[in-house]
Coordinates of C-alpha atoms in Angstrom, one line a residue:
X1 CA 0.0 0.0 0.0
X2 CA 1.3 3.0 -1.2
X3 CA 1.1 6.1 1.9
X4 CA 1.8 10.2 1.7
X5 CA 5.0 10.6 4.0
X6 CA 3.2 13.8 5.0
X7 CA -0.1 12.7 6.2
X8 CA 0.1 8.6 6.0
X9 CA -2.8 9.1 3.5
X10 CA -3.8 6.4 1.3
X11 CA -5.8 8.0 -1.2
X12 CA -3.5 9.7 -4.1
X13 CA -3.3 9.5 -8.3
X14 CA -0.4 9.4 -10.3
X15 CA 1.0 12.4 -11.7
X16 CA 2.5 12.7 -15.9
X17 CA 6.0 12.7 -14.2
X18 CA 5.4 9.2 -12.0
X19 CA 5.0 11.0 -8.7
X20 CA 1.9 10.9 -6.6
X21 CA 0.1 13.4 -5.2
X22 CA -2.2 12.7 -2.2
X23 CA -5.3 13.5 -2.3
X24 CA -5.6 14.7 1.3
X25 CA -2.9 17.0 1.9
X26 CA -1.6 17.6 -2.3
X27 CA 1.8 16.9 -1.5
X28 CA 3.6 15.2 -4.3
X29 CA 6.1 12.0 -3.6
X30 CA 7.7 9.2 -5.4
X31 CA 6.9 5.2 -4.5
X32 CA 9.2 2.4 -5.3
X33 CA 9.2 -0.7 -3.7
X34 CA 12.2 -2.7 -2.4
X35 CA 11.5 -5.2 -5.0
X36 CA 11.4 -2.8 -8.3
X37 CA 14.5 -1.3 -6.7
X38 CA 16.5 -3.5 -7.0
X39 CA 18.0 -3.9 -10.8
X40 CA 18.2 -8.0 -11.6
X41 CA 16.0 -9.7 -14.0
X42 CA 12.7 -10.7 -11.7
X43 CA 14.0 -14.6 -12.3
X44 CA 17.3 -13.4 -11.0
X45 CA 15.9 -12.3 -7.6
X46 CA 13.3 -15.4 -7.5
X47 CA 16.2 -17.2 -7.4
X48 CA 18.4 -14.7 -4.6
X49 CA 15.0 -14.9 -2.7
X50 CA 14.9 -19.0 -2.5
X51 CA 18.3 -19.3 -1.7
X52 CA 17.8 -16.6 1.4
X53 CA 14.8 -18.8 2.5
X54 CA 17.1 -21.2 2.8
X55 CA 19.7 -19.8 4.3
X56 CA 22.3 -19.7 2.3
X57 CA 25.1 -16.8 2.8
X58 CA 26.1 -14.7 -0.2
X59 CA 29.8 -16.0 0.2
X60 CA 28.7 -19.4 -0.7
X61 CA 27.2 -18.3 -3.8
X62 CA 30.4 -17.1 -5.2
X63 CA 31.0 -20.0 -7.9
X64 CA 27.4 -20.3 -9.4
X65 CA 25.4 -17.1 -8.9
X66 CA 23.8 -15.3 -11.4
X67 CA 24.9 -11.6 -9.6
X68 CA 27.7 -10.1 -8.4
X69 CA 28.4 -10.1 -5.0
X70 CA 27.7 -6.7 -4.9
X71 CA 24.7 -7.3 -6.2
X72 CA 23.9 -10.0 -3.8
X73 CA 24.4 -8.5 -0.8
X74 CA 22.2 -5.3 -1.4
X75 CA 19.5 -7.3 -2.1
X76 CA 20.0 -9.6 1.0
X77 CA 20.2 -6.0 2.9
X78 CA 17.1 -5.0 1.4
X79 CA 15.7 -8.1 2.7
X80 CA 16.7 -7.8 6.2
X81 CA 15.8 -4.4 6.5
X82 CA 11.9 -5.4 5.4
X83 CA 12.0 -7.7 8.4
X84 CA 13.4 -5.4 10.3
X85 CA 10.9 -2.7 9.6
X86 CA 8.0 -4.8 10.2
X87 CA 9.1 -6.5 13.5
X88 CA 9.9 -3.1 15.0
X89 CA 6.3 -2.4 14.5
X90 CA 4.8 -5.4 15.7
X91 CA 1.7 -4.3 18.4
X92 CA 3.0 -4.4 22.0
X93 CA 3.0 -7.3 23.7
X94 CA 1.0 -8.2 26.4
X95 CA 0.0 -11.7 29.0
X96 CA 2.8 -13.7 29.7
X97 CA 6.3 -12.4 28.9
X98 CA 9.7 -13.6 30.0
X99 CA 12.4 -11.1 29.6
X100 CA 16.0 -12.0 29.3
X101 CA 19.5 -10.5 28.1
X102 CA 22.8 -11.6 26.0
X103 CA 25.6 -11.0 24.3
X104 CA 26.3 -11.3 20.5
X105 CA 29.7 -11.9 19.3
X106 CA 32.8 -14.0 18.7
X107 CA 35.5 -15.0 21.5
X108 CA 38.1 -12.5 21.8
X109 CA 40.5 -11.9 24.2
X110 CA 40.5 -9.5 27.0
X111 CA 37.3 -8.2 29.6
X112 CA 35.1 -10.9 29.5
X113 CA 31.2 -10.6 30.5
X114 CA 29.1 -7.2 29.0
X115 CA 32.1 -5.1 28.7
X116 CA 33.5 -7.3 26.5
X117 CA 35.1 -5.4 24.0
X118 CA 33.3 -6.3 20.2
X119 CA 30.2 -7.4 21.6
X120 CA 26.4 -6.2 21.0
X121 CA 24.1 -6.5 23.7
X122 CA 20.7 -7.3 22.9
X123 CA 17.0 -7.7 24.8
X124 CA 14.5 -9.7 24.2
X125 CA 11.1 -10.4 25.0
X126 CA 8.9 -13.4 24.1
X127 CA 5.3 -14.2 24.6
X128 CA 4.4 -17.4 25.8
X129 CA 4.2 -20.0 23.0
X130 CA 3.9 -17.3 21.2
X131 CA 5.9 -14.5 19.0
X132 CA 9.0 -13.0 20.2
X133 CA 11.2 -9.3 19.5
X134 CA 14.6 -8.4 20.0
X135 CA 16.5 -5.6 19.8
X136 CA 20.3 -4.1 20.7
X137 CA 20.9 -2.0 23.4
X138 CA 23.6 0.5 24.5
X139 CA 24.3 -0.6 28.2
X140 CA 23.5 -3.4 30.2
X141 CA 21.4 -1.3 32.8
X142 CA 18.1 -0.3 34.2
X143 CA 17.5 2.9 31.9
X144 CA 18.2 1.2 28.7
X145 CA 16.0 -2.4 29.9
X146 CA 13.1 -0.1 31.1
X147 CA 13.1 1.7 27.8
X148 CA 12.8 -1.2 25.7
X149 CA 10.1 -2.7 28.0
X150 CA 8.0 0.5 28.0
X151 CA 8.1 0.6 24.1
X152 CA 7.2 -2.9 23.5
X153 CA 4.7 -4.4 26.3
X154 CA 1.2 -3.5 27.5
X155 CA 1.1 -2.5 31.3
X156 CA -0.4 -5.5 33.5
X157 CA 1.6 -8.3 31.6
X158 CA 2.3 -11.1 33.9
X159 CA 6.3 -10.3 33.8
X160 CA 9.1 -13.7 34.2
X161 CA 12.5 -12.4 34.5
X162 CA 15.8 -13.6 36.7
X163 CA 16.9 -12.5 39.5
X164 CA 18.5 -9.0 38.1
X165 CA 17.7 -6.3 39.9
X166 CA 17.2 -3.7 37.2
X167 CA 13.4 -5.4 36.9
X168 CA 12.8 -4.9 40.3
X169 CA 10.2 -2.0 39.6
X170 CA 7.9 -4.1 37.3
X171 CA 5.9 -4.8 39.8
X172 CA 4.7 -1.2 39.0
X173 CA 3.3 -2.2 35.5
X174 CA 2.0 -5.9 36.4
X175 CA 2.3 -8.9 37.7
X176 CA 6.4 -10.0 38.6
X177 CA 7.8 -13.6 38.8
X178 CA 11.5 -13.4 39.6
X179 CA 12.9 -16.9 38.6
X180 CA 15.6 -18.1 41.2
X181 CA 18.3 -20.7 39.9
X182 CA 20.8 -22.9 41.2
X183 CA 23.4 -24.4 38.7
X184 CA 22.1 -22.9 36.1
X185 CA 18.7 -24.5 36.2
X186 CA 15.7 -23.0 37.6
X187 CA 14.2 -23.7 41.1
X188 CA 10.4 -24.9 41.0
X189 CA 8.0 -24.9 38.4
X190 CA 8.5 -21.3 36.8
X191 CA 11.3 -20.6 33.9
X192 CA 12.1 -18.2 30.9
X193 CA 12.9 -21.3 29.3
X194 CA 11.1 -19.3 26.1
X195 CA 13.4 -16.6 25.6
X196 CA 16.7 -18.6 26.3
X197 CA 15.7 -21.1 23.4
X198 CA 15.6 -18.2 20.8
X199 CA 19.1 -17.0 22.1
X200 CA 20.1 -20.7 20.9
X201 CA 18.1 -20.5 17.6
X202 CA 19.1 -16.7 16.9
X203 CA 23.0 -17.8 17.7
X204 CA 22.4 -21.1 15.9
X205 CA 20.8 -19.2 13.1
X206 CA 23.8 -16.6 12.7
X207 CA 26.3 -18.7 13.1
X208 CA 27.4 -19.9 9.2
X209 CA 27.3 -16.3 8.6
X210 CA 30.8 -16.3 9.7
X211 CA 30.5 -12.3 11.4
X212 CA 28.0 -9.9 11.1
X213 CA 28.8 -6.6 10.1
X214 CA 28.4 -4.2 13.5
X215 CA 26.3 -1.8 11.5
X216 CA 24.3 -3.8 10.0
X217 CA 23.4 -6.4 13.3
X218 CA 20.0 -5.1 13.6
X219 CA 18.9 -6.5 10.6
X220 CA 20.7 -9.5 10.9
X221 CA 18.5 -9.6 14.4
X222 CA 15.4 -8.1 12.6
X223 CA 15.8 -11.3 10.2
X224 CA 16.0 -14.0 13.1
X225 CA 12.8 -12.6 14.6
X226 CA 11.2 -12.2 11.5
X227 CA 12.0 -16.4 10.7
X228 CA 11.0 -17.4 14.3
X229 CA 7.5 -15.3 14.4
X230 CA 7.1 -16.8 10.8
X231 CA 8.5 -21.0 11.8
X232 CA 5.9 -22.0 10.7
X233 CA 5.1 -20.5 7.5
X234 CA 6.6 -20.9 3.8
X235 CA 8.8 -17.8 3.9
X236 CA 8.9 -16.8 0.2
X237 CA 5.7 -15.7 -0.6
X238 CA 5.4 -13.7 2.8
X239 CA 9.3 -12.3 1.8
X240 CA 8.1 -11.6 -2.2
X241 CA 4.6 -9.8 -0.5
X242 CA 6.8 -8.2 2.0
X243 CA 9.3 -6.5 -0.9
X244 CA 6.8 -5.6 -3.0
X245 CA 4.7 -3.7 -0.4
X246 CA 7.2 -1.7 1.4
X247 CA 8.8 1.5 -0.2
X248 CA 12.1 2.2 -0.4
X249 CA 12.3 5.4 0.6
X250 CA 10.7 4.0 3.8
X251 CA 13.4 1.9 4.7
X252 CA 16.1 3.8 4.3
X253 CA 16.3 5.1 8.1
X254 CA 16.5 1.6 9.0
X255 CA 18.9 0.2 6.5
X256 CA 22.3 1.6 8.7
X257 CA 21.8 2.3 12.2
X258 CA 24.0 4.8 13.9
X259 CA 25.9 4.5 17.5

């Protein structure tokens, strides 16, 4: 669907230059989706498209794909960034949620733990048996967790989180069960077993990548959540809707993210 960046209007016509002008507020813009941006023959990206169902990186395409590896990666990025966009804004949670916290990022040497230097940080939140989001943050810390949870859940969520005392005030917004472990495995019947198995699957997921480029992690992330909220769904007509339906111009403040 095809909205005024001014207004969010729907209602516009197409001008004799190829611009539309809304019909709403008359300002003039230009609409190109991420699919028709993208300069391959359509069997070309068919093809790109399957491939990224199926997780296969660019790098192992080098000997028998029909675009350059230039090529290749925009189109992946393009991709990403569709995810991305749409999992950002994905409604608010709200019932049961466990909360949990990790790193992303390969051994080096040096501070260990969430200083460790290289490493992104990320939140996430998962509904029970149900859909999950994630997202980077700058600091492990209370102001950083409390943003995140503000943005994405509904107050009077029935809130599973460890021990950390950073969500000790969110018994302010709902319901709080603090899980308590011992050896790394929780004591009586509640758990956040949820969100831990998508830091497997995300990590799992990421792995054959081989690195992920820092500025680019959020739609690596994007990606994962998109796959996992979609596991059980056939990918590529959702991914071919997805590209054909979102502009260009809309995803461009999501394609590098800053800081």
């Amino acid at each position: 669907m095809k909205h005024c960046p001014a207004c969010k209007g729907a209602r516009h016509y197409l001008l004799g230059d190829g611009r539309y002008k809304c019909r709403a507020c008359g300002h003039r813009f230009s609409w190109s989706s991420a699919w028709d941006s993208v300069r391959l023959p359509s069997a070309v990206k068919q093809q790109l498209l399957e491939l990224f169902v199926l997780g296969v990186p660019s790098y192992r395409q080098r000997f028998r794909s029909p675009a350059s590896a230039a090529a290749r990666e925009r189109f992946y990025r393009l991709l990403r960034a569709c995810c991305a966009q749409i999992e950002h804004l994905r409604e608010p949670f709200d019932g049961a949620l466990e909360f949990d916290e990790t790193t992303f990022g390969g051994a080096r040497k040096g501070k260990r733990g969430w200083g460790a230097a290289g490493k992104v940080i990320v939140f996430g939140i998962i509904k029970r048996n149900g859909q999950v989001k994630a997202m980077p943050i700058p600091a492990h810390d209370r102001v950083s967790i409390m943003r995140e949870i503000d943005a994405h859940t509904r107050e009077g969520a029935l809130y599973y989180t460890d021990e950390w005392q950073a969500y000790a005030t969110l018994k302010l917004r709902g319901e709080h069960v603090m899980i308590r472990k011992e050896k790394g495995r929780p004591v009586g019947r509640d758990h956040i077993n949820g969100i831990e198995g998508f830091w497997s699957y995300a990590k799992n997921w990421l792995y054959p990548y081989r690195g992920v480029p820092h500025q680019y992690f959020h739609l690596y992330l994007g990606e994962v959540c998109y796959r996992y909220n979609h596991r059980n769904e056939d990918l590529k007509p959702l991914l071919l809707r997805l590209m054909r339906q979102t502009s260009i111009q809309q995803l461009r403040p999501t394609l590098v993210r800053k800081g």
